[in-house]
Amino acid sequence: MGDRWVVNNVKDFLSRVDKYALKVRANGQAKGFIVIFYDLYCPGCALLDIDLMDYFMQLNQKGLVDVLFVDYPVHRVEKLHAKARVLFKRDPNEFLKTLNKVYSDMVERGVLTKDIPGVSDDEANGELQAVDECKRLAKTIKVPGTPTIMVGRYDRDTGVAIFGYDGPDSVMNLIREVIFEF
């Protein structure tokens, strides 16, 4: 498993990042949250998406968790992130499909996405500050890079974060331990 640490005062972090994160709200009152700090050129993020995004969305649709995407572009793709944010604001499902395509192209074809069709540079420029703010807020809880996942319950003021990705089992176990076990 990658680096793992406890994030204290997570409610404060969530309240500050809520303005900038791309949040897929659960159907109903969510018990917990999954925060994904991601980079569109991150190979580990790509594997995480391919392996686990359907699982995350199933938990979300069952009303168990909110899923938050926090931009953390370490590969100098801020404009691409800004364009993805525009898509999310138009239609979160379109964002998820595009995210999956970007990551599938990377893993299966070795292709890095250069642009997101249908989103202009002018539209993206309006989201660049939010991308920067997400990255700044991630650093306040010591996110070292991508992928980093933080999970927690809303009735507690701590979350647990892991940096790196070594397969779905460690992430699924973390979710089970932190959100569903007492």
PDB file of N, CA and C in Angstrom, residues 9-81:
ATOM      1  N   ASN A   9      -9.245  17.457  11.331  1.00  0.00           N
ATOM      2  CA  ASN A   9     -10.048  18.634  10.957  1.00  0.00           C
ATOM      3  C   ASN A   9     -10.580  18.520   9.527  1.00  0.00           C
ATOM      4  N   VAL A  10     -11.008  17.325   9.169  1.00  0.00           N
ATOM      5  CA  VAL A  10     -11.448  17.090   7.795  1.00  0.00           C
ATOM      6  C   VAL A  10     -12.700  17.900   7.456  1.00  0.00           C
ATOM      7  N   LYS A  11     -13.524  18.181   8.452  1.00  0.00           N
ATOM      8  CA  LYS A  11     -14.724  18.988   8.182  1.00  0.00           C
ATOM      9  C   LYS A  11     -14.333  20.384   7.709  1.00  0.00           C
ATOM     10  N   ASP A  12     -13.286  20.934   8.295  1.00  0.00           N
ATOM     11  CA  ASP A  12     -12.796  22.245   7.862  1.00  0.00           C
ATOM     12  C   ASP A  12     -12.287  22.176   6.424  1.00  0.00           C
ATOM     13  N   PHE A  13     -11.508  21.139   6.114  1.00  0.00           N
ATOM     14  CA  PHE A  13     -11.016  20.976   4.744  1.00  0.00           C
ATOM     15  C   PHE A  13     -12.185  20.851   3.767  1.00  0.00           C
ATOM     16  N   LEU A  14     -13.153  20.005   4.100  1.00  0.00           N
ATOM     17  CA  LEU A  14     -14.296  19.806   3.203  1.00  0.00           C
ATOM     18  C   LEU A  14     -15.078  21.096   2.993  1.00  0.00           C
ATOM     19  N   SER A  15     -15.223  21.886   4.035  1.00  0.00           N
ATOM     20  CA  SER A  15     -15.966  23.144   3.877  1.00  0.00           C
ATOM     21  C   SER A  15     -15.216  24.117   2.971  1.00  0.00           C
ATOM     22  N   ARG A  16     -13.875  24.099   3.034  1.00  0.00           N
ATOM     23  CA  ARG A  16     -13.099  25.007   2.185  1.00  0.00           C
ATOM     24  C   ARG A  16     -13.022  24.512   0.740  1.00  0.00           C
ATOM     25  N   VAL A  17     -12.904  23.206   0.556  1.00  0.00           N
ATOM     26  CA  VAL A  17     -12.752  22.669  -0.800  1.00  0.00           C
ATOM     27  C   VAL A  17     -14.099  22.539  -1.514  1.00  0.00           C
ATOM     28  N   ASP A  18     -15.186  22.581  -0.759  1.00  0.00           N
ATOM     29  CA  ASP A  18     -16.516  22.400  -1.341  1.00  0.00           C
ATOM     30  C   ASP A  18     -16.816  23.398  -2.459  1.00  0.00           C
ATOM     31  N   LYS A  19     -16.277  24.586  -2.344  1.00  0.00           N
ATOM     32  CA  LYS A  19     -16.503  25.619  -3.362  1.00  0.00           C
ATOM     33  C   LYS A  19     -15.822  25.269  -4.690  1.00  0.00           C
ATOM     34  N   TYR A  20     -14.770  24.456  -4.643  1.00  0.00           N
ATOM     35  CA  TYR A  20     -13.954  24.203  -5.832  1.00  0.00           C
ATOM     36  C   TYR A  20     -14.002  22.755  -6.333  1.00  0.00           C
ATOM     37  N   ALA A  21     -14.209  21.813  -5.444  1.00  0.00           N
ATOM     38  CA  ALA A  21     -14.213  20.408  -5.852  1.00  0.00           C
ATOM     39  C   ALA A  21     -15.399  20.126  -6.763  1.00  0.00           C
ATOM     40  N   LEU A  22     -15.244  19.141  -7.614  1.00  0.00           N
ATOM     41  CA  LEU A  22     -16.333  18.659  -8.457  1.00  0.00           C
ATOM     42  C   LEU A  22     -17.010  17.548  -7.663  1.00  0.00           C
ATOM     43  N   LYS A  23     -18.206  17.817  -7.179  1.00  0.00           N
ATOM     44  CA  LYS A  23     -18.857  16.917  -6.227  1.00  0.00           C
ATOM     45  C   LYS A  23     -20.050  16.224  -6.858  1.00  0.00           C
ATOM     46  N   VAL A  24     -19.991  14.893  -6.848  1.00  0.00           N
ATOM     47  CA  VAL A  24     -21.127  14.077  -7.261  1.00  0.00           C
ATOM     48  C   VAL A  24     -21.835  13.681  -5.967  1.00  0.00           C
ATOM     49  N   ARG A  25     -22.946  14.341  -5.715  1.00  0.00           N
ATOM     50  CA  ARG A  25     -23.682  14.112  -4.468  1.00  0.00           C
ATOM     51  C   ARG A  25     -24.407  12.770  -4.518  1.00  0.00           C
ATOM     52  N   ALA A  26     -24.445  12.126  -3.374  1.00  0.00           N
ATOM     53  CA  ALA A  26     -25.140  10.849  -3.261  1.00  0.00           C
ATOM     54  C   ALA A  26     -26.641  11.051  -3.395  1.00  0.00           C
ATOM     55  N   ASN A  27     -27.307  10.002  -3.805  1.00  0.00           N
ATOM     56  CA  ASN A  27     -28.770   9.992  -3.783  1.00  0.00           C
ATOM     57  C   ASN A  27     -29.173   9.778  -2.330  1.00  0.00           C
ATOM     58  N   GLY A  28     -29.597  10.832  -1.670  1.00  0.00           N
ATOM     59  CA  GLY A  28     -29.942  10.725  -0.260  1.00  0.00           C
ATOM     60  C   GLY A  28     -28.846  11.313   0.614  1.00  0.00           C
ATOM     61  N   GLN A  29     -28.941  11.028   1.905  1.00  0.00           N
ATOM     62  CA  GLN A  29     -27.987  11.555   2.881  1.00  0.00           C
ATOM     63  C   GLN A  29     -26.780  10.624   2.956  1.00  0.00           C
ATOM     64  N   ALA A  30     -25.668  11.047   2.413  1.00  0.00           N
ATOM     65  CA  ALA A  30     -24.466  10.213   2.382  1.00  0.00           C
ATOM     66  C   ALA A  30     -23.907  10.007   3.782  1.00  0.00           C
ATOM     67  N   LYS A  31     -23.414   8.812   4.010  1.00  0.00           N
ATOM     68  CA  LYS A  31     -22.755   8.469   5.266  1.00  0.00           C
ATOM     69  C   LYS A  31     -21.309   8.955   5.252  1.00  0.00           C
ATOM     70  N   GLY A  32     -20.694   8.912   4.070  1.00  0.00           N
ATOM     71  CA  GLY A  32     -19.283   9.256   3.977  1.00  0.00           C
ATOM     72  C   GLY A  32     -18.937   9.902   2.663  1.00  0.00           C
ATOM     73  N   PHE A  33     -17.633  10.033   2.452  1.00  0.00           N
ATOM     74  CA  PHE A  33     -17.136  10.700   1.253  1.00  0.00           C
ATOM     75  C   PHE A  33     -15.873  10.019   0.759  1.00  0.00           C
ATOM     76  N   ILE A  34     -15.672  10.140  -0.539  1.00  0.00           N
ATOM     77  CA  ILE A  34     -14.436   9.715  -1.194  1.00  0.00           C
ATOM     78  C   ILE A  34     -13.932  10.932  -1.951  1.00  0.00           C
ATOM     79  N   VAL A  35     -12.736  11.379  -1.615  1.00  0.00           N
ATOM     80  CA  VAL A  35     -12.123  12.518  -2.301  1.00  0.00           C
ATOM     81  C   VAL A  35     -10.988  11.967  -3.153  1.00  0.00           C
ATOM     82  N   ILE A  36     -11.027  12.278  -4.445  1.00  0.00           N
ATOM     83  CA  ILE A  36     -10.004  11.811  -5.381  1.00  0.00           C
ATOM     84  C   ILE A  36      -9.205  13.018  -5.841  1.00  0.00           C
ATOM     85  N   PHE A  37      -7.932  13.052  -5.481  1.00  0.00           N
ATOM     86  CA  PHE A  37      -7.012  14.084  -5.958  1.00  0.00           C
ATOM     87  C   PHE A  37      -6.385  13.500  -7.220  1.00  0.00           C
ATOM     88  N   TYR A  38      -6.637  14.144  -8.355  1.00  0.00           N
ATOM     89  CA  TYR A  38      -6.294  13.509  -9.625  1.00  0.00           C
ATOM     90  C   TYR A  38      -5.572  14.453 -10.580  1.00  0.00           C
ATOM     91  N   ASP A  39      -4.865  13.832 -11.508  1.00  0.00           N
ATOM     92  CA  ASP A  39      -4.167  14.519 -12.594  1.00  0.00           C
ATOM     93  C   ASP A  39      -4.514  13.758 -13.872  1.00  0.00           C
ATOM     94  N   LEU A  40      -4.914  14.459 -14.901  1.00  0.00           N
ATOM     95  CA  LEU A  40      -5.335  13.804 -16.143  1.00  0.00           C
ATOM     96  C   LEU A  40      -4.199  13.110 -16.890  1.00  0.00           C
ATOM     97  N   TYR A  41      -2.949  13.344 -16.495  1.00  0.00           N
ATOM     98  CA  TYR A  41      -1.818  12.650 -17.110  1.00  0.00           C
ATOM     99  C   TYR A  41      -1.168  11.657 -16.152  1.00  0.00           C
ATOM    100  N   CYS A  42      -1.833  11.310 -15.093  1.00  0.00           N
ATOM    101  CA  CYS A  42      -1.292  10.420 -14.059  1.00  0.00           C
ATOM    102  C   CYS A  42      -1.642   8.963 -14.376  1.00  0.00           C
ATOM    103  N   PRO A  43      -0.637   8.117 -14.622  1.00  0.00           N
ATOM    104  CA  PRO A  43      -0.915   6.710 -14.916  1.00  0.00           C
ATOM    105  C   PRO A  43      -1.620   5.980 -13.767  1.00  0.00           C
ATOM    106  N   GLY A  44      -1.249   6.288 -12.530  1.00  0.00           N
ATOM    107  CA  GLY A  44      -1.919   5.666 -11.385  1.00  0.00           C
ATOM    108  C   GLY A  44      -3.376   6.078 -11.293  1.00  0.00           C
ATOM    109  N   CYS A  45      -3.650   7.343 -11.621  1.00  0.00           N
ATOM    110  CA  CYS A  45      -5.040   7.825 -11.643  1.00  0.00           C
ATOM    111  C   CYS A  45      -5.832   7.075 -12.705  1.00  0.00           C
ATOM    112  N   ALA A  46      -5.180   6.811 -13.832  1.00  0.00           N
ATOM    113  CA  ALA A  46      -5.840   6.091 -14.919  1.00  0.00           C
ATOM    114  C   ALA A  46      -6.226   4.686 -14.470  1.00  0.00           C
ATOM    115  N   LEU A  47      -5.297   3.991 -13.827  1.00  0.00           N
ATOM    116  CA  LEU A  47      -5.599   2.641 -13.351  1.00  0.00           C
ATOM    117  C   LEU A  47      -6.688   2.663 -12.284  1.00  0.00           C
ATOM    118  N   LEU A  48      -6.614   3.624 -11.395  1.00  0.00           N
ATOM    119  CA  LEU A  48      -7.632   3.787 -10.358  1.00  0.00           C
ATOM    120  C   LEU A  48      -9.011   3.981 -10.991  1.00  0.00           C
ATOM    121  N   ASP A  49      -9.095   4.856 -11.980  1.00  0.00           N
ATOM    122  CA  ASP A  49     -10.365   5.122 -12.654  1.00  0.00           C
ATOM    123  C   ASP A  49     -10.899   3.855 -13.313  1.00  0.00           C
ATOM    124  N   ILE A  50     -10.052   3.178 -14.049  1.00  0.00           N
ATOM    125  CA  ILE A  50     -10.481   1.980 -14.773  1.00  0.00           C
ATOM    126  C   ILE A  50     -10.934   0.892 -13.802  1.00  0.00           C
ATOM    127  N   ASP A  51     -10.197   0.725 -12.700  1.00  0.00           N
ATOM    128  CA  ASP A  51     -10.510  -0.335 -11.741  1.00  0.00           C
ATOM    129  C   ASP A  51     -11.691  -0.019 -10.827  1.00  0.00           C
ATOM    130  N   LEU A  52     -11.831   1.241 -10.416  1.00  0.00           N
ATOM    131  CA  LEU A  52     -12.719   1.530  -9.292  1.00  0.00           C
ATOM    132  C   LEU A  52     -13.819   2.564  -9.511  1.00  0.00           C
ATOM    133  N   MET A  53     -13.803   3.302 -10.595  1.00  0.00           N
ATOM    134  CA  MET A  53     -14.799   4.366 -10.723  1.00  0.00           C
ATOM    135  C   MET A  53     -16.226   3.821 -10.721  1.00  0.00           C
ATOM    136  N   ASP A  54     -16.460   2.688 -11.361  1.00  0.00           N
ATOM    137  CA  ASP A  54     -17.804   2.103 -11.335  1.00  0.00           C
ATOM    138  C   ASP A  54     -18.218   1.771  -9.900  1.00  0.00           C
ATOM    139  N   TYR A  55     -17.292   1.242  -9.112  1.00  0.00           N
ATOM    140  CA  TYR A  55     -17.564   0.926  -7.706  1.00  0.00           C
ATOM    141  C   TYR A  55     -17.896   2.195  -6.923  1.00  0.00           C
ATOM    142  N   PHE A  56     -17.089   3.241  -7.109  1.00  0.00           N
ATOM    143  CA  PHE A  56     -17.355   4.513  -6.426  1.00  0.00           C
ATOM    144  C   PHE A  56     -18.748   5.040  -6.784  1.00  0.00           C
ATOM    145  N   MET A  57     -19.092   4.962  -8.062  1.00  0.00           N
ATOM    146  CA  MET A  57     -20.382   5.491  -8.509  1.00  0.00           C
ATOM    147  C   MET A  57     -21.544   4.623  -8.025  1.00  0.00           C
ATOM    148  N   GLN A  58     -21.322   3.315  -7.870  1.00  0.00           N
ATOM    149  CA  GLN A  58     -22.368   2.464  -7.295  1.00  0.00           C
ATOM    150  C   GLN A  58     -22.635   2.856  -5.846  1.00  0.00           C
ATOM    151  N   LEU A  59     -21.560   3.074  -5.081  1.00  0.00           N
ATOM    152  CA  LEU A  59     -21.726   3.530  -3.695  1.00  0.00           C
ATOM    153  C   LEU A  59     -22.456   4.870  -3.663  1.00  0.00           C
ATOM    154  N   ASN A  60     -22.125   5.724  -4.616  1.00  0.00           N
ATOM    155  CA  ASN A  60     -22.742   7.041  -4.716  1.00  0.00           C
ATOM    156  C   ASN A  60     -24.233   6.920  -5.037  1.00  0.00           C
ATOM    157  N   GLN A  61     -24.570   6.110  -6.026  1.00  0.00           N
ATOM    158  CA  GLN A  61     -25.963   5.970  -6.447  1.00  0.00           C
ATOM    159  C   GLN A  61     -26.828   5.291  -5.390  1.00  0.00           C
ATOM    160  N   LYS A  62     -26.190   4.468  -4.542  1.00  0.00           N
ATOM    161  CA  LYS A  62     -26.918   3.835  -3.439  1.00  0.00           C
ATOM    162  C   LYS A  62     -27.114   4.796  -2.270  1.00  0.00           C
ATOM    163  N   GLY A  63     -26.572   6.006  -2.391  1.00  0.00           N
ATOM    164  CA  GLY A  63     -26.746   7.007  -1.350  1.00  0.00           C
ATOM    165  C   GLY A  63     -25.764   6.908  -0.204  1.00  0.00           C
ATOM    166  N   LEU A  64     -24.692   6.145  -0.382  1.00  0.00           N
ATOM    167  CA  LEU A  64     -23.757   5.906   0.718  1.00  0.00           C
ATOM    168  C   LEU A  64     -22.635   6.931   0.809  1.00  0.00           C
ATOM    169  N   VAL A  65     -22.157   7.417  -0.337  1.00  0.00           N
ATOM    170  CA  VAL A  65     -21.019   8.348  -0.323  1.00  0.00           C
ATOM    171  C   VAL A  65     -21.188   9.449  -1.361  1.00  0.00           C
ATOM    172  N   ASP A  66     -20.638  10.603  -1.027  1.00  0.00           N
ATOM    173  CA  ASP A  66     -20.411  11.649  -2.018  1.00  0.00           C
ATOM    174  C   ASP A  66     -19.029  11.391  -2.602  1.00  0.00           C
ATOM    175  N   VAL A  67     -18.862  11.670  -3.879  1.00  0.00           N
ATOM    176  CA  VAL A  67     -17.559  11.524  -4.522  1.00  0.00           C
ATOM    177  C   VAL A  67     -17.114  12.904  -4.975  1.00  0.00           C
ATOM    178  N   LEU A  68     -15.937  13.309  -4.516  1.00  0.00           N
ATOM    179  CA  LEU A  68     -15.399  14.628  -4.842  1.00  0.00           C
ATOM    180  C   LEU A  68     -14.122  14.471  -5.651  1.00  0.00           C
ATOM    181  N   PHE A  69     -14.032  15.213  -6.734  1.00  0.00           N
ATOM    182  CA  PHE A  69     -12.833  15.241  -7.565  1.00  0.00           C
ATOM    183  C   PHE A  69     -12.120  16.561  -7.306  1.00  0.00           C
ATOM    184  N   VAL A  70     -10.872  16.468  -6.864  1.00  0.00           N
ATOM    185  CA  VAL A  70     -10.077  17.658  -6.577  1.00  0.00           C
ATOM    186  C   VAL A  70      -8.906  17.686  -7.554  1.00  0.00           C
ATOM    187  N   ASP A  71      -8.871  18.722  -8.377  1.00  0.00           N
ATOM    188  CA  ASP A  71      -7.800  18.866  -9.367  1.00  0.00           C
ATOM    189  C   ASP A  71      -6.453  18.972  -8.659  1.00  0.00           C
ATOM    190  N   TYR A  72      -5.497  18.165  -9.136  1.00  0.00           N
ATOM    191  CA  TYR A  72      -4.132  18.245  -8.616  1.00  0.00           C
ATOM    192  C   TYR A  72      -3.170  17.972  -9.776  1.00  0.00           C
ATOM    193  N   PRO A  73      -3.200  18.850 -10.783  1.00  0.00           N
ATOM    194  CA  PRO A  73      -2.370  18.602 -11.971  1.00  0.00           C
ATOM    195  C   PRO A  73      -0.883  18.829 -11.683  1.00  0.00           C
ATOM    196  N   VAL A  74      -0.143  17.742 -11.650  1.00  0.00           N
ATOM    197  CA  VAL A  74       1.304  17.845 -11.438  1.00  0.00           C
ATOM    198  C   VAL A  74       2.064  17.792 -12.767  1.00  0.00           C
ATOM    199  N   HIS A  75       1.366  17.483 -13.839  1.00  0.00           N
ATOM    200  CA  HIS A  75       2.000  17.361 -15.159  1.00  0.00           C
ATOM    201  C   HIS A  75       1.727  18.565 -16.059  1.00  0.00           C
ATOM    202  N   ARG A  76       1.483  19.706 -15.469  1.00  0.00           N
ATOM    203  CA  ARG A  76       1.296  20.962 -16.196  1.00  0.00           C
ATOM    204  C   ARG A  76       0.163  20.893 -17.222  1.00  0.00           C
ATOM    205  N   VAL A  77      -0.955  20.348 -16.794  1.00  0.00           N
ATOM    206  CA  VAL A  77      -2.130  20.249 -17.669  1.00  0.00           C
ATOM    207  C   VAL A  77      -3.321  20.987 -17.044  1.00  0.00           C
ATOM    208  N   GLU A  78      -3.036  22.158 -16.510  1.00  0.00           N
ATOM    209  CA  GLU A  78      -4.075  22.947 -15.852  1.00  0.00           C
ATOM    210  C   GLU A  78      -5.222  23.293 -16.797  1.00  0.00           C
ATOM    211  N   LYS A  79      -4.904  23.642 -18.038  1.00  0.00           N
ATOM    212  CA  LYS A  79      -5.954  24.009 -19.005  1.00  0.00           C
ATOM    213  C   LYS A  79      -6.849  22.804 -19.303  1.00  0.00           C
ATOM    214  N   LEU A  80      -6.262  21.630 -19.412  1.00  0.00           N
ATOM    215  CA  LEU A  80      -7.051  20.421 -19.650  1.00  0.00           C
ATOM    216  C   LEU A  80      -7.986  20.153 -18.463  1.00  0.00           C
ATOM    217  N   HIS A  81      -7.477  20.346 -17.259  1.00  0.00           N
ATOM    218  CA  HIS A  81      -8.320  20.203 -16.065  1.00  0.00           C
ATOM    219  C   HIS A  81      -9.451  21.227 -16.077  1.00  0.00           C
TER     220      HIS A  81
END
